[in-house]
Amino acid sequence: MPAVSAFLVPGSPLPLLRGDEPPYRPLRRALDEVAGRLADSRPDVLLVYSTRWIAVLDALWQTRPRLDGVHVDEVWHDLGDLPHDLRVDTDLAHACVAATNAMGLRAKGVDFEAFPVDTGAVVANALLNAGERPIPLVIAANNIYHDGPTTERLGALALSQAEHQGKRAAALAIGGLSTEFHRAEIDLSDDHISDPAKDELNRRLFDLLAGGDTDAIRAFLPEFSDRARGDQHMKHLWWLLGASGGVQGATLQAYGPDYGSGAAVMEFTTVSEQAVETPRPGATAVAPGANRGAPVWQAAMRPGRRRAAARSWSRPSP
Amino acid sequence: MPDGVIAGFLAPHAPHFLYGENPPQNEARSRGGWEVIRWAYEAARADLERLRPDVLVVHSPHWITPVGHHVLAVPHLRGKSVDPIFPNLFRYHYDITVDAQLAEAIVEEAGAHGLLARAMRNPAFRVDYGTIVTLHMLRPDWDLPVVGLSSHSWPYWDGPTPDEEIREVDVLGKATRAAIERLGRRAVVLASNSLSHRHFSEEPDPPDDMSQEHHYNDLGYRWDVRMIELLRAGRTREVFELMPEFTREALPETKSGSVTWMFSAMDYPEVPGKLYGYGAAIGTGNAVMGFDLTDSIVAGR
Ligand SMILES: [Fe+2]
């Protein structure tokens, strides 16, 4: 069964903390509308991937039942605190850890008090999931050594495990588009996409997503990432392709700046249920056209086999 | 002794070093490990003590601010910092006194030098582990005020390019020095960076199994040794001439700018660096080095 709904939202805190500024009003309005659309789809669980939760060791899944506290953004600390109280579907998260290990990718659950939940997840939860009965989350980390197809497989794995547990899932991709920030101080009320060429690339991406041709989307995402300095190689969209069960179109709800870089709110139309193979219990659901059987990409881990294209996401911790 | 920037330390921040120390502030417990680096820090601490600074100023690659250069400017910061990468090793209760006046002066000077710079004045802010590990390893008593600077380079992006970033942190270093001199502080500047930075993708079990620790590859090790030899000889100009090639080949953490910032704040002195020790942490290359501008370390040898 495909996801009951699927969305792309920005990881920036600006629409939450400064949603009244003209450049962010359309994004904020769209986020408020999407919150209703998400609730209307009546999911049991929200499958979340935020580009800003960076990992370098293993595939990480949040397994702490409650992630509460006060987060302060690394950049926009002057605009206010971000109190949060995220609820995690720990049964499903543990199943995802086990299934990821079974798929041949080492995985771990993350269960630590005061773990620094990233701004994207905190903001998205505050804007989309602040009702009296919050939708439990499953949150996967962005391991910088996972490529797009691997991330798509993780998303598909999460969807498959949700179905295995009889849960209706919604898919949420949290992240940006082009990432060219302003390098000089601007007033937030004057914010705009900093580079017309990147603006053009963002719009080309919207057209492709709206068209719903997943092979064309997959083919364009690496080019977009290179030319637009796409946020974290746009792996949040790869996640969405997997966690949605496949998409056949999308509606752009809003597009705007995030201090010069690009941000959008999109709602996706998932493939019709009949079009999706019924996965075997425990197997990974793969949408039509997904690159089934693609090996988990870990070439960057082996000396001398690092892809040239991996340069920009190859400088992690410790 | 003179005021101004009196010394710099290359002081890498893998959480493993602090985890190996088992300080009371850290919740995680180890059986030790990474002793070569920890002994190096012991020797560096003694030299830092002899320098008698007023303030420690640190530039960290794990406070990542793609918009602008940010400076910790809350007089007192208290909280718990969990490393998002190694939460199993680093869950540290910090209590930090900040030289907020110097922090504000650095922001002012950075702005005057044409940079986008901001003071971080939110007391609820979580201090990153790069800042904390470097400061703890050099001054575990936390009895000196500190200033922390963010890294403007988001390491996982193509931009800013290394050239763009080097220009920015070079200016940031000059602004830092100007602020320190304007206020008459005796400051030690700290670059919280490893050298070669390729690392393992899986963690040993247990994490402090030292039979599993080694340099990730020979290329990174040889590059590190080459740079350390130049730094020990005081051949600073050659170090920075080689920096682009080093960055391409060894993928060093110095790409985030801390070393360039530190040398800029010291005005690129051609003084011999003192190597306290060099070793691996989850495959990366880590050198602890000091650069004394007052000759006090040399006199103490
Ligand atoms: Fe680091």
CSV table of C-alpha atoms in Angstrom, one decimal, chain A residues 1-2 159 163 244-246 271-279 285-288:
chain,number,residue,atom,x,y,z
A,1,MET,CA,0.0,0.0,0.0
A,2,PRO,CA,1.4,3.4,-0.9
A,159,LEU,CA,6.9,2.0,4.3
A,163,GLU,CA,2.5,-1.9,6.2
A,244,SER,CA,5.7,7.2,-0.5
A,245,GLY,CA,5.6,3.9,-2.4
A,246,GLY,CA,6.0,5.9,-5.6
A,271,VAL,CA,0.8,5.9,-7.1
A,272,SER,CA,-2.5,4.2,-7.0
A,273,GLU,CA,-2.6,1.1,-4.7
A,274,GLN,CA,-3.1,-1.3,-7.6
A,275,ALA,CA,0.1,-0.1,-9.2
A,276,VAL,CA,2.2,-1.3,-6.3
A,277,GLU,CA,3.3,-4.8,-5.9
A,278,THR,CA,2.1,-6.3,-2.6
A,279,PRO,CA,5.4,-6.8,-0.7
A,285,ALA,CA,8.3,-2.5,-1.1
A,286,VAL,CA,9.7,-1.1,-4.3
A,287,ALA,CA,7.7,1.3,-6.4
A,288,PRO,CA,7.4,0.7,-10.2
